Coordinates of C-alpha atoms in Angstrom, one line a residue:
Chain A
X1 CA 131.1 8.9 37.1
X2 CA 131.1 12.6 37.6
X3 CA 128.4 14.2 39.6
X4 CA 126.5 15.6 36.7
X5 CA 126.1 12.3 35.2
X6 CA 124.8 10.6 38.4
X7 CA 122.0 13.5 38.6
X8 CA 120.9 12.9 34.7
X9 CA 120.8 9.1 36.0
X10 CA 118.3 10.1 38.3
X11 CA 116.4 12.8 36.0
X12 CA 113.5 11.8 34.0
X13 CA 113.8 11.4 30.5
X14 CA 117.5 11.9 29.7
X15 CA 120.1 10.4 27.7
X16 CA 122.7 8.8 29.7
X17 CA 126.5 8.1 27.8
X18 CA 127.6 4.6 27.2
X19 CA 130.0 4.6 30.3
X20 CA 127.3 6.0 32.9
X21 CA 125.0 3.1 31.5
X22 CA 128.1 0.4 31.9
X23 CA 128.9 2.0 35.9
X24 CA 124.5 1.5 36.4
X25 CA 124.7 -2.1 35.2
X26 CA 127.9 -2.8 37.1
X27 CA 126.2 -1.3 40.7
X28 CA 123.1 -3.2 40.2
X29 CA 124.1 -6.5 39.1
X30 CA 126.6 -5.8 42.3
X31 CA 124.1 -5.1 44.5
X32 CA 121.9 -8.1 43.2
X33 CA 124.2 -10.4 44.3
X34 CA 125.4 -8.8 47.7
X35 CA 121.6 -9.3 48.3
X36 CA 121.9 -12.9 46.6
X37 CA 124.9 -13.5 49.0
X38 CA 123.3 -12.0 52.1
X39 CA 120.0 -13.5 51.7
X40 CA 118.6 -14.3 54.7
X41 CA 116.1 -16.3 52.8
X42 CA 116.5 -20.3 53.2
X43 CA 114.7 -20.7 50.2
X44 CA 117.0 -18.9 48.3
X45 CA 120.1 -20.9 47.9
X46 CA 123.7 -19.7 48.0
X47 CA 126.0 -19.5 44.9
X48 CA 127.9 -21.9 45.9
X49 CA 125.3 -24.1 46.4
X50 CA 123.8 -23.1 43.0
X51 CA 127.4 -23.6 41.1
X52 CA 127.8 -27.1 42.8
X53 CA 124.3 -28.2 42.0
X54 CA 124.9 -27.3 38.2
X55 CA 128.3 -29.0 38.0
X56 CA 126.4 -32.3 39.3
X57 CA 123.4 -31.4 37.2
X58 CA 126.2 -31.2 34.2
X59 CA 128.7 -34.4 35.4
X60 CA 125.9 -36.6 37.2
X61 CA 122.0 -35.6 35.9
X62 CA 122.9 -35.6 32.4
X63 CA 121.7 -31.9 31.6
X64 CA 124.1 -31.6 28.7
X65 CA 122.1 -34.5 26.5
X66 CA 118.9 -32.9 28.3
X67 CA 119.7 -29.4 27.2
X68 CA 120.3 -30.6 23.4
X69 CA 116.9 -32.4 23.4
X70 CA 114.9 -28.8 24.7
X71 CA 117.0 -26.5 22.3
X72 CA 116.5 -28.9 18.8
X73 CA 112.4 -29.3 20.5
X74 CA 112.4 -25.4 20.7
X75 CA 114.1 -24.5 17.7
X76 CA 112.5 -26.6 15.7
X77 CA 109.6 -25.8 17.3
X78 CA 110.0 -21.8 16.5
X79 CA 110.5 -22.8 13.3
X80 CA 107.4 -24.1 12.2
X81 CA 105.5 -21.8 14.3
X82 CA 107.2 -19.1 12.4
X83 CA 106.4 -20.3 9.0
X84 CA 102.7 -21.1 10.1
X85 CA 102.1 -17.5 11.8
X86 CA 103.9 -16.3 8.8
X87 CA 101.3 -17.8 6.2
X88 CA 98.2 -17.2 8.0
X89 CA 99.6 -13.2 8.4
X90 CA 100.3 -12.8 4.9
X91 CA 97.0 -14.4 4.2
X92 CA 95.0 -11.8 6.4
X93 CA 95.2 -9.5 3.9
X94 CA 92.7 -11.8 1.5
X95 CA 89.3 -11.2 3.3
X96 CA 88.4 -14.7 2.6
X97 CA 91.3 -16.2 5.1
X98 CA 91.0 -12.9 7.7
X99 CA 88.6 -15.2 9.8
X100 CA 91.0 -18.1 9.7
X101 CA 93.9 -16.0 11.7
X102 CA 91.6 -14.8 13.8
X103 CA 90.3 -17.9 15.2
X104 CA 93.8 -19.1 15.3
X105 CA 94.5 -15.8 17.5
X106 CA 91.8 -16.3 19.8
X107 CA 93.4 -20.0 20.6
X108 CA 96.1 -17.8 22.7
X109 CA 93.3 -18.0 25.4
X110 CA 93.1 -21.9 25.6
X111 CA 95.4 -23.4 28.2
X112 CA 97.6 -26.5 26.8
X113 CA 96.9 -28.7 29.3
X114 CA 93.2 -28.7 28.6
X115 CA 94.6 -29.4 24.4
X116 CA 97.0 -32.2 25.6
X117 CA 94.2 -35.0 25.4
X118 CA 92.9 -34.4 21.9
X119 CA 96.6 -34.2 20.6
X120 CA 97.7 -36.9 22.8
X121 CA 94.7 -38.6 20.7
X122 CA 95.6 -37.4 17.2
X123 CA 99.8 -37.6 17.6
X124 CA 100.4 -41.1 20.3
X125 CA 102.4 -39.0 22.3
X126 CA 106.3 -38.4 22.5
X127 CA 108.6 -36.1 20.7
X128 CA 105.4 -35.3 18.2
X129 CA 103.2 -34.3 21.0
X130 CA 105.9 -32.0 22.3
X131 CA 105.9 -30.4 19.0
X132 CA 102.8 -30.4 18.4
X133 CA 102.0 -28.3 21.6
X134 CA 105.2 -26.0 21.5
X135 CA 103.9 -25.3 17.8
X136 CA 100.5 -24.1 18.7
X137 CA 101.6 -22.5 21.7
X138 CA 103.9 -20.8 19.4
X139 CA 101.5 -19.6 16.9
X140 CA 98.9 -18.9 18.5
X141 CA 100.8 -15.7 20.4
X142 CA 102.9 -14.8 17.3
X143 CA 99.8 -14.9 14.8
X144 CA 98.5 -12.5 17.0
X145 CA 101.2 -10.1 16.3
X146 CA 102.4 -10.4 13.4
X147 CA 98.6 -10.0 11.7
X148 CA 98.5 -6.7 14.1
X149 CA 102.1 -5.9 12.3
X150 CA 100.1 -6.4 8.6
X151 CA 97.2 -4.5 10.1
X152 CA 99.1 -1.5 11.4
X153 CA 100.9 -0.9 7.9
X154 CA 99.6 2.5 6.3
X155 CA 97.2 3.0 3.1
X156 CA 99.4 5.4 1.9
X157 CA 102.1 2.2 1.1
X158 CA 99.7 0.6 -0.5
X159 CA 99.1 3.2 -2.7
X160 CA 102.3 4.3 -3.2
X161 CA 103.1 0.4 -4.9
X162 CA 100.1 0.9 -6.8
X163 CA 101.4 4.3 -8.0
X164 CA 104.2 2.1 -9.8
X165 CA 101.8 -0.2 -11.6
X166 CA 102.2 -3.1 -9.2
X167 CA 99.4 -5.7 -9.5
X168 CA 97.6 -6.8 -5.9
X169 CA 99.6 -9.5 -5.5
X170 CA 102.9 -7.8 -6.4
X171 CA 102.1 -5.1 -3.7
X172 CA 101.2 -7.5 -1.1
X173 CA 104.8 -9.1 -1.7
X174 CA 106.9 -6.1 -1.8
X175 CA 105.0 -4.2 0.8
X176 CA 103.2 -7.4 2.8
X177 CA 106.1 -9.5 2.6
X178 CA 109.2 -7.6 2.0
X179 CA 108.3 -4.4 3.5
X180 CA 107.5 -5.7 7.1
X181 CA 110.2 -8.5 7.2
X182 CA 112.5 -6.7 9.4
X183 CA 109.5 -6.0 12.0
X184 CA 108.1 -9.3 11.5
X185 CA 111.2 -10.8 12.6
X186 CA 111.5 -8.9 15.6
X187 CA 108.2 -10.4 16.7
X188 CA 109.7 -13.9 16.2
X189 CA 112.3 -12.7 18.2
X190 CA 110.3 -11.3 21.3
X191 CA 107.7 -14.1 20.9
X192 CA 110.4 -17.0 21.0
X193 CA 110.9 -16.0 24.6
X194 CA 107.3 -18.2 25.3
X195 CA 108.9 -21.1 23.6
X196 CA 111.1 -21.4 27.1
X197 CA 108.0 -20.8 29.1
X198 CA 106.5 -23.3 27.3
X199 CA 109.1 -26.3 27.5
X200 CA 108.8 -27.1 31.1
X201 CA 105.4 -26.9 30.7
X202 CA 105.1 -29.1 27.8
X203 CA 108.8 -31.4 29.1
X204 CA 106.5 -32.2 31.5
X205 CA 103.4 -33.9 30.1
X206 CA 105.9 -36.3 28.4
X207 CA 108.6 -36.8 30.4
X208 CA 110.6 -40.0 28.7
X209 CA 112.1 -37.9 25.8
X210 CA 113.6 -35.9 28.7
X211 CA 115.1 -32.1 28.2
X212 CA 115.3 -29.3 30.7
X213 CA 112.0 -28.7 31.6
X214 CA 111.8 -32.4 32.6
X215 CA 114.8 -32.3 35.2
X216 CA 113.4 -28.8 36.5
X217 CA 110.1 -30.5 37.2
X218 CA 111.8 -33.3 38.7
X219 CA 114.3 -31.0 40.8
X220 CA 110.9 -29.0 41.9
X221 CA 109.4 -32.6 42.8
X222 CA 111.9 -33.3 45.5
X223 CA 113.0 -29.3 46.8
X224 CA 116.3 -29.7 45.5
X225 CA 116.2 -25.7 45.0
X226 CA 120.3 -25.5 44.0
X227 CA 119.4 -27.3 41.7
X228 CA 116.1 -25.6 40.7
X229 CA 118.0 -22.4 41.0
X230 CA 120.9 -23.4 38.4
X231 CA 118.6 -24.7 36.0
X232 CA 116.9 -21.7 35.7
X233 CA 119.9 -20.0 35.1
X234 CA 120.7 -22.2 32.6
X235 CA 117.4 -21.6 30.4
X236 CA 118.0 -18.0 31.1
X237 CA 121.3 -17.9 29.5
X238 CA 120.2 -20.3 26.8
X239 CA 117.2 -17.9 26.3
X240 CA 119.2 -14.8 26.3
X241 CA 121.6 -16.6 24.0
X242 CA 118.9 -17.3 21.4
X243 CA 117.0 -13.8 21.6
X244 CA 120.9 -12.5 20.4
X245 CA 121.3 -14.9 17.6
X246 CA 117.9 -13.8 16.5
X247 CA 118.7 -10.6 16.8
X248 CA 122.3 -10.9 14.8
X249 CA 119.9 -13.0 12.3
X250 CA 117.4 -10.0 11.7
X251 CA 119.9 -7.6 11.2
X252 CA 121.8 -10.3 8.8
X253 CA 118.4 -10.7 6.6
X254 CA 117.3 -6.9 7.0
X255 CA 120.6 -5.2 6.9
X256 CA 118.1 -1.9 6.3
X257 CA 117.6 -2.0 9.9
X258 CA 120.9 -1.8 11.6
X259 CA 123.0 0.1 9.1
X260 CA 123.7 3.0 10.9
X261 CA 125.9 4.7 7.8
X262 CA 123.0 4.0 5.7
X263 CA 124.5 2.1 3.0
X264 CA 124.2 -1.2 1.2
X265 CA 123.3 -2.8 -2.3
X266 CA 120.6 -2.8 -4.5
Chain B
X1 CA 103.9 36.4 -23.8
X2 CA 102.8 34.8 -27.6
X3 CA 101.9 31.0 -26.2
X4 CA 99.4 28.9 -27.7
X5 CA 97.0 26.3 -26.0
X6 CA 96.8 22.8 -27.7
X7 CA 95.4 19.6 -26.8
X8 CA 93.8 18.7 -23.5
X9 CA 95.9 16.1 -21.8
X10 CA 94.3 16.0 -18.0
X11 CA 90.8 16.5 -16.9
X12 CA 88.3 16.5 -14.4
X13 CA 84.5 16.6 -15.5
X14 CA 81.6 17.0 -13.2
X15 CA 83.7 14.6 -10.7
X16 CA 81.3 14.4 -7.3
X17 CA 83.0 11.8 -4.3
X18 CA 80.6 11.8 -0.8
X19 CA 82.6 9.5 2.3
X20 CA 80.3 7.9 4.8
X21 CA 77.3 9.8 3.3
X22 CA 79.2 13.7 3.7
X23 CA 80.2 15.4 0.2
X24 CA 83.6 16.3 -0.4
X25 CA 83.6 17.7 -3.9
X26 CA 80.9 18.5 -5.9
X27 CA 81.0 19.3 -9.6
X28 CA 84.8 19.5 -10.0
X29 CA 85.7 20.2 -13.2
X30 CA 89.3 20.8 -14.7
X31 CA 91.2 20.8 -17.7
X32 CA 95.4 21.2 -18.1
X33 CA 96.1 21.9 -21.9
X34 CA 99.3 21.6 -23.8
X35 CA 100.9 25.1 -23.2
X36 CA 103.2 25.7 -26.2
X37 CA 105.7 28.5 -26.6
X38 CA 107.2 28.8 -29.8
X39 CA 110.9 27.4 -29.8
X40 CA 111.0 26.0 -25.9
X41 CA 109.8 22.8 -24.5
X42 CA 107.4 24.3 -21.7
X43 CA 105.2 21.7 -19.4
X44 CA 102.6 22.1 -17.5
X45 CA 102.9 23.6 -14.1
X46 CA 99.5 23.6 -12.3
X47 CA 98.9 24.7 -8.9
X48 CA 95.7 23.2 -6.5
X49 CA 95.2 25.3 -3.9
X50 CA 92.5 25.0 -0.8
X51 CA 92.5 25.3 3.3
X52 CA 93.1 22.3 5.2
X53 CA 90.1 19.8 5.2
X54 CA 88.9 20.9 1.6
X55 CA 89.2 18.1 0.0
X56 CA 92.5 18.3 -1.6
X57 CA 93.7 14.8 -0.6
X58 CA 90.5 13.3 -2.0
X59 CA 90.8 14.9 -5.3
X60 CA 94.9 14.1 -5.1
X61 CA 93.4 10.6 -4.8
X62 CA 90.7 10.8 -7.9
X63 CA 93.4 12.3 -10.2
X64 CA 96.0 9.8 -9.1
X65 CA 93.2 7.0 -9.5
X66 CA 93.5 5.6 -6.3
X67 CA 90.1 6.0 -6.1
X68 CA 86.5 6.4 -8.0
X69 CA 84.3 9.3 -7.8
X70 CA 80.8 8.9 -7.4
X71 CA 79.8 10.7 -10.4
X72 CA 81.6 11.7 -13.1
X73 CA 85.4 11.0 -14.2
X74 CA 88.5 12.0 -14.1
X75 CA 90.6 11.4 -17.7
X76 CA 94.3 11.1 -19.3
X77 CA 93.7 11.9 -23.2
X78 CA 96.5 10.0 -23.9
X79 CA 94.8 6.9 -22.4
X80 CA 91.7 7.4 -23.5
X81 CA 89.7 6.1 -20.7
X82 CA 89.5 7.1 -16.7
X83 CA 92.3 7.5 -15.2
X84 CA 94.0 4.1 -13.2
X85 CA 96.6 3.8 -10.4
X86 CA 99.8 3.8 -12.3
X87 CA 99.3 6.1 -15.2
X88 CA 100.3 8.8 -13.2
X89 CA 103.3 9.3 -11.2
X90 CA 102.3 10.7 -7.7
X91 CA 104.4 12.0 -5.1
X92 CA 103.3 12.0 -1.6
X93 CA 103.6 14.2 1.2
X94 CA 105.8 11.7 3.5
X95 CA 107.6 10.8 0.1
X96 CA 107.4 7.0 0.4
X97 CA 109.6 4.6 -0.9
X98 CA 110.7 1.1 -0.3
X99 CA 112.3 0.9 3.1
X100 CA 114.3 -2.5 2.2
X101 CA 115.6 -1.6 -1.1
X102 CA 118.4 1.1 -1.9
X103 CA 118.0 4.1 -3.6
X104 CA 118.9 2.3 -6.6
X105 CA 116.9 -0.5 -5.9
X106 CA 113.9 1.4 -5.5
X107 CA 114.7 3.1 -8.8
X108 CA 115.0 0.1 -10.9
X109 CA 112.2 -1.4 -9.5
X110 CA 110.1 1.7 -10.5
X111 CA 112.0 1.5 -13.7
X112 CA 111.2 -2.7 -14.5
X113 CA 107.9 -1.8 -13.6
X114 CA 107.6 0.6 -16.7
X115 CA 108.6 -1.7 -18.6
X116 CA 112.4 -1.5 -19.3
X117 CA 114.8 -4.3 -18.9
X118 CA 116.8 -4.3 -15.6
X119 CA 120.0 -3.0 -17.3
X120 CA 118.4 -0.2 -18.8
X121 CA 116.2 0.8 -16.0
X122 CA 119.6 0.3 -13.8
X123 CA 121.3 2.8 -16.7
X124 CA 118.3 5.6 -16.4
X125 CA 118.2 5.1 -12.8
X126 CA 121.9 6.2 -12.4
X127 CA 121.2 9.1 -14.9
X128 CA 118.4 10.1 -13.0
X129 CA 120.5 9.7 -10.0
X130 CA 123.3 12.1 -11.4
X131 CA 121.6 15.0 -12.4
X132 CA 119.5 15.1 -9.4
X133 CA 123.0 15.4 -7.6
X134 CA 122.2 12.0 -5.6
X135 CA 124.8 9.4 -8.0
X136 CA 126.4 9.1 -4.4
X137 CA 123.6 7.9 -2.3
X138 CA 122.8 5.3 -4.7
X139 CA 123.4 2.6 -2.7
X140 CA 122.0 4.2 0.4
X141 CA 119.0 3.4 2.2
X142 CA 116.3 5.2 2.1
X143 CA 116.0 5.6 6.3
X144 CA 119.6 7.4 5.4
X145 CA 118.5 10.1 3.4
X146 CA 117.5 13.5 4.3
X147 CA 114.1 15.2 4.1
X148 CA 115.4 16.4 0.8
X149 CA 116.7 14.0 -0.6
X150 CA 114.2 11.5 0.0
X151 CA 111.7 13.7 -2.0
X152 CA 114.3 13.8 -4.9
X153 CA 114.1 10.1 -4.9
X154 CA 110.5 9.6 -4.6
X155 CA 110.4 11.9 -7.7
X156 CA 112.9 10.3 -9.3
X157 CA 110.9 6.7 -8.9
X158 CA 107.4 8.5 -9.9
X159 CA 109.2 9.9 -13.3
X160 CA 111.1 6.5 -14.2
X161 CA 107.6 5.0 -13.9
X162 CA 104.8 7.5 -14.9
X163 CA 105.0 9.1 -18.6
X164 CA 104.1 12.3 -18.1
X165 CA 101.9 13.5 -15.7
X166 CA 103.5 14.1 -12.0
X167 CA 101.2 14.9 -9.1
X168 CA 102.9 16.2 -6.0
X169 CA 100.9 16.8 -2.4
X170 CA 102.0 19.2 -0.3
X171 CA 106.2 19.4 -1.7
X172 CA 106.5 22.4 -0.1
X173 CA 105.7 21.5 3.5
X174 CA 108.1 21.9 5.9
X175 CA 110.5 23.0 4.0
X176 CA 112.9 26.5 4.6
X177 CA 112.9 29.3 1.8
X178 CA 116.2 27.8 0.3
X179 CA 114.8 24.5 0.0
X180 CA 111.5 25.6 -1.6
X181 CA 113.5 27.4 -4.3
X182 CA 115.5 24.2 -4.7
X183 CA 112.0 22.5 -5.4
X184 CA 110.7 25.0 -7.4
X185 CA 113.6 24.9 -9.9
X186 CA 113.3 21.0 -10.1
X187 CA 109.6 21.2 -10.4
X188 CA 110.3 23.8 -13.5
X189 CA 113.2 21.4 -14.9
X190 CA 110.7 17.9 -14.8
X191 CA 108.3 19.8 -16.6
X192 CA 110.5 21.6 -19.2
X193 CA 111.6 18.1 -20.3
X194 CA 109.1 17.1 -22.2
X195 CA 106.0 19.6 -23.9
X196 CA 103.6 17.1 -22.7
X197 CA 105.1 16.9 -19.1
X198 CA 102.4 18.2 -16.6
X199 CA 103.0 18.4 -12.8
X200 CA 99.9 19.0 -10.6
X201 CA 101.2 20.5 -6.8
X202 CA 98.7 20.0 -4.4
X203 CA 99.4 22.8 -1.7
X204 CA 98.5 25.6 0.9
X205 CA 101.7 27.1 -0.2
X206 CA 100.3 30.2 -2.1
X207 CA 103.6 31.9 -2.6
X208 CA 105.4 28.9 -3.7
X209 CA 102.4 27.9 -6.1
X210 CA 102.5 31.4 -7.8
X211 CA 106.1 31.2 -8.1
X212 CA 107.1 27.7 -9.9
X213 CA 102.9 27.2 -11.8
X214 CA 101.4 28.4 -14.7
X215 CA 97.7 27.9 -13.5
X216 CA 96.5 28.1 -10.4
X217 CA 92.7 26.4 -9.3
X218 CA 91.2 27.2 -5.7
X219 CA 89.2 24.6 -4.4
X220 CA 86.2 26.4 -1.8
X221 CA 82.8 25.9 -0.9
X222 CA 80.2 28.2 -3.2
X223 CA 77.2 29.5 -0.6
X224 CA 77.7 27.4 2.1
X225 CA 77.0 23.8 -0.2
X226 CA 78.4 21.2 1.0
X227 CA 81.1 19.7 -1.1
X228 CA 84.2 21.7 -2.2
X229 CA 84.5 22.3 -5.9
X230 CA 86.9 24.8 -7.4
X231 CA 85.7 28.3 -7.4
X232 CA 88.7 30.1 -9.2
X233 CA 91.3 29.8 -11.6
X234 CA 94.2 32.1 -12.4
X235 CA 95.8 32.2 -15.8
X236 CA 99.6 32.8 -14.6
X237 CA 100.6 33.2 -18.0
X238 CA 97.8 35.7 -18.9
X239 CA 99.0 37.9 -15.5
X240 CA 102.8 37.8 -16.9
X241 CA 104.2 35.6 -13.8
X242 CA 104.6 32.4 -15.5
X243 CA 107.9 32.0 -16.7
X244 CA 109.3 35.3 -15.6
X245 CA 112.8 35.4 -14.2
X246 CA 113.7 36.1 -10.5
X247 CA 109.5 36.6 -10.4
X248 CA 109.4 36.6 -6.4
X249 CA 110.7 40.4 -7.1
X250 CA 107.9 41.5 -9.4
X251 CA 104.8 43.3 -8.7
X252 CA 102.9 41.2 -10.9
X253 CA 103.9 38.2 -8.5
X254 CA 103.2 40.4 -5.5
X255 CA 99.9 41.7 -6.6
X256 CA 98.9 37.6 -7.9
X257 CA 99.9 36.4 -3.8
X258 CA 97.6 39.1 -2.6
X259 CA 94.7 38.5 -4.9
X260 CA 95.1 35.0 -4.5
X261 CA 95.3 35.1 -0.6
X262 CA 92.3 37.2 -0.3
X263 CA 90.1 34.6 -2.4
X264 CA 91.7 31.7 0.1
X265 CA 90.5 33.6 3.1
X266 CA 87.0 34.1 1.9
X267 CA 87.0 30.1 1.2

């Protein structure tokens, strides 16, 4: 890296090339784990320690089934949270269901342990009261955003559907619904991040159908911290892996968005 | 120059519109004729002129019918009633169009929704397309046009949609000399398509206005009253600038920008 790019690495507000950006990463991910290495920290485990505790988490603590059971709860999870948020967005724009999102909104504010009773009540427990929490968790936060997404969108494209003779329910679909699909797929994407925040949370209320956030709460019960420390490294990675296939999938479904050349079909 | 005026195809009578309890407009009241010259098909080029904050973009709005004045109405003859959303094309300043569908797309949406079958508003699309120089972009999207030639589509929807009145706000902004002529001659093509064609430009562009309309209105404030309404009209035709060829060069045109700038400064 020549010395001119090292100084607009250090100046506010400038464009870096693709290279300087790669030789950044590379120093501090370098420097992160000389510090990881050097820590001085006993709480902070070694990687060694870390990589052994994952290969008995993997061969001995069964975090392969346990992983398969958090990422089919999640996804599933994301899913129907999606489709929920999804509805009650669209439906903002009828005045008669705007209160209805909002209340649902407003339920972001309501911890899920204090919920955990009246669904324990209403589902018995298990796999559906894992659901059942990771779904309002879910929609609670991406209601919120995606009926700010609906709010935000300009008169002036409403008008301009109207200019074409659509009917109110024709431009609520191509500007409501098709016009903010790219955008309200991004939200998913930033939102699903909770969903991970959420598991352990919610793996540990019920803790027979197992998963991830069950073994990290039982790894945090006894101070095994390799072990803590590798399966949060695992969820990160799984996490990281899913906000990419989300990504891939929102430029698959919107290719409007990521076209850089501009073209495509009609 | 021998031209004759026919039927009235757009107006604007009496049309009052007060927001939160302020007037806007007061009184407007406008009328575009059929402008016939013997052996031509001549349009309507109209020109609505007025400072910043007049109250242009409300009466845009009225004559697009995208929204109601308080008093009195604003009428298509053709139509026979007030004026809807729909019966007239309008272009907007930031030229929208349909971010998630191509150029085409956006074109035969515009053209299904006028009523033509998909292959035929496909067909007119890619005509439309063609002689607006754009048959390569068809398949574009719209984030990958230029300033230019997203206008050119956004007309191109408006007129595959609207029958024959266009209203355009502001085409002229931002734009460089070359590019104004450019707009100019396709504002003077659309209309010259059809006699009954009419193209209302909504603009602070005096020199531009003079140069592609054949009426101009100036929309003021009459004693210090609140509400603008329009407070002079110019006969382009009448002052032998309408029509004329290379007019920028003539001192008729010069003499029209001067008279007409002095009126806009005294509001």
């Amino acid at each position: 890296m020549s010395a001119a790019s090292l100084r607009a690495a250090f100046t506010p507000n400038r464009v870096v090339s693709r290279s300087t950006v790669a030789v950044l990463v590379g120093a501090q991910a370098a420097l992160l784990a000389l510090l990881w290495v050097k820590s001085p920290l006993e709480a902070v485990p070694g990687p060694l320690a870390v990589v052994g505790a994952l290969r008995e988490l993997w061969f001995e603590q069964g975090l392969g089934p346990a992983l398969a059971v958090s990422l089919s709860t999640s996804l599933e999870a994301l899913v129907l949270a999606t489709v929920l948020s999804l509805g009650l967005a669209y439906a903002s724009v009828v005045p008669a269901f705007r209160p209805l999102a909002g209340v649902v909104s407003r339920g972001r504010f309501l911890g899920l342990s204090g919920l955990t009773f009246v669904f324990m009540l209403s589902l018995g427990g298990g796999q559906p009261l894992r659901l059942a929490l990771l779904v309002f968790g879910l929609t609670v936060f991406l209601t919120t955003s995606l009926v700010a997404e609906v709010a935000a969108i300009p008169r002036a494209r409403f008008d301009h559907a109207r200019t074409l003779r659509m009917r109110e329910w024709r431009v609520v679909w191509e500007v409501v619904v098709l016009g903010t699909a790219d955008r309200a797929l991004e939200v998913v994407r930033q939102n699903a991040a909770i969903g991970w925040t959420l598991l352990t949370t919610v793996e540990g209320l019920t803790r027979a159908e197992g998963g991830v956030g069950t073994l990290l709460l039982d790894q945090n019960k006894h101070l095994h911290l390799a072990e803590v420390f590798a399966l949060q490294a695992v969820i990160l990675a799984v996490g990281l892996g899913q906000d990419a296939a989300l990504g891939w999938l929102r430029r698959a479904v919107c290719p409007w968005v990521g076209d850089s050349k501009g073209r495509g079909s009609s | 120059m021998n031209v004759e005026y026919r039927d009235v195809l757009v107006s604007a009578k009496d049309v009052s519109l007060s927001l939160g309890g302020v007037p806007v407009l007061r009184e407007v009241n406008l009328e575009v004729r059929d402008l016939v010259r013997p052996g031509r098909v001549t349009g309507q080029v109209v020109g609505l002129l007025g400072p910043s904050g007049i109250g242009k973009t409300q009466l845009f709005r009225l004559l697009a019918g995208l929204s109601t004045p308080d008093r009195g109405q604003v009428t298509l003859t053709k139509a026979a009633r007030p004026v809807r959303a729909g019966d007239v094309g309008v272009v907007a300043q930031d030229f929208p169009l349909f971010e998630h569908r191509t150029v085409l797309g956006n074109l035969v949406v515009a053209g299904r929704q006028a009523g033509l079958s998909t292959a035929e508003a496909k067909a007119r699309a890619l005509a439309l397309l063609a002689r607006l120089s754009l048959g390569h972009r068809a398949n574009a999207w719209p984030k990958a046009l230029s300033g230019g030639q997203r206008q050119r589509v956004a007309i191109a929807q408006q007129v595959l949609c609207s029958e024959h009145v266009l209203l355009m706000d502001e085409p002229f902004s931002g734009l460089d000399p070359n590019a104004v002529d450019e707009v100019c001659a396709l504002i003077t093509e659309l209309a010259s398509q059809d006699e009954l064609n009419t193209i209302i430009v909504v603009t602070h562009d005096l020199a531009a206005a003079a140069a592609v309309c054949d009426h101009l209105w100036l929309l003021g404030t009459v004693d210090g009253q609140p509400g603008a309404t329009v407070v002079a009209t110019w006969d382009l035709v009448e002052r032998g600038v309408a029509f004329a060829p290379d007019v920028r060069s003539t001192p008729q045109y010069r003499d029209l920008v001067a008279e007409v700038r002095a009126r806009f400064m005294r509001g």
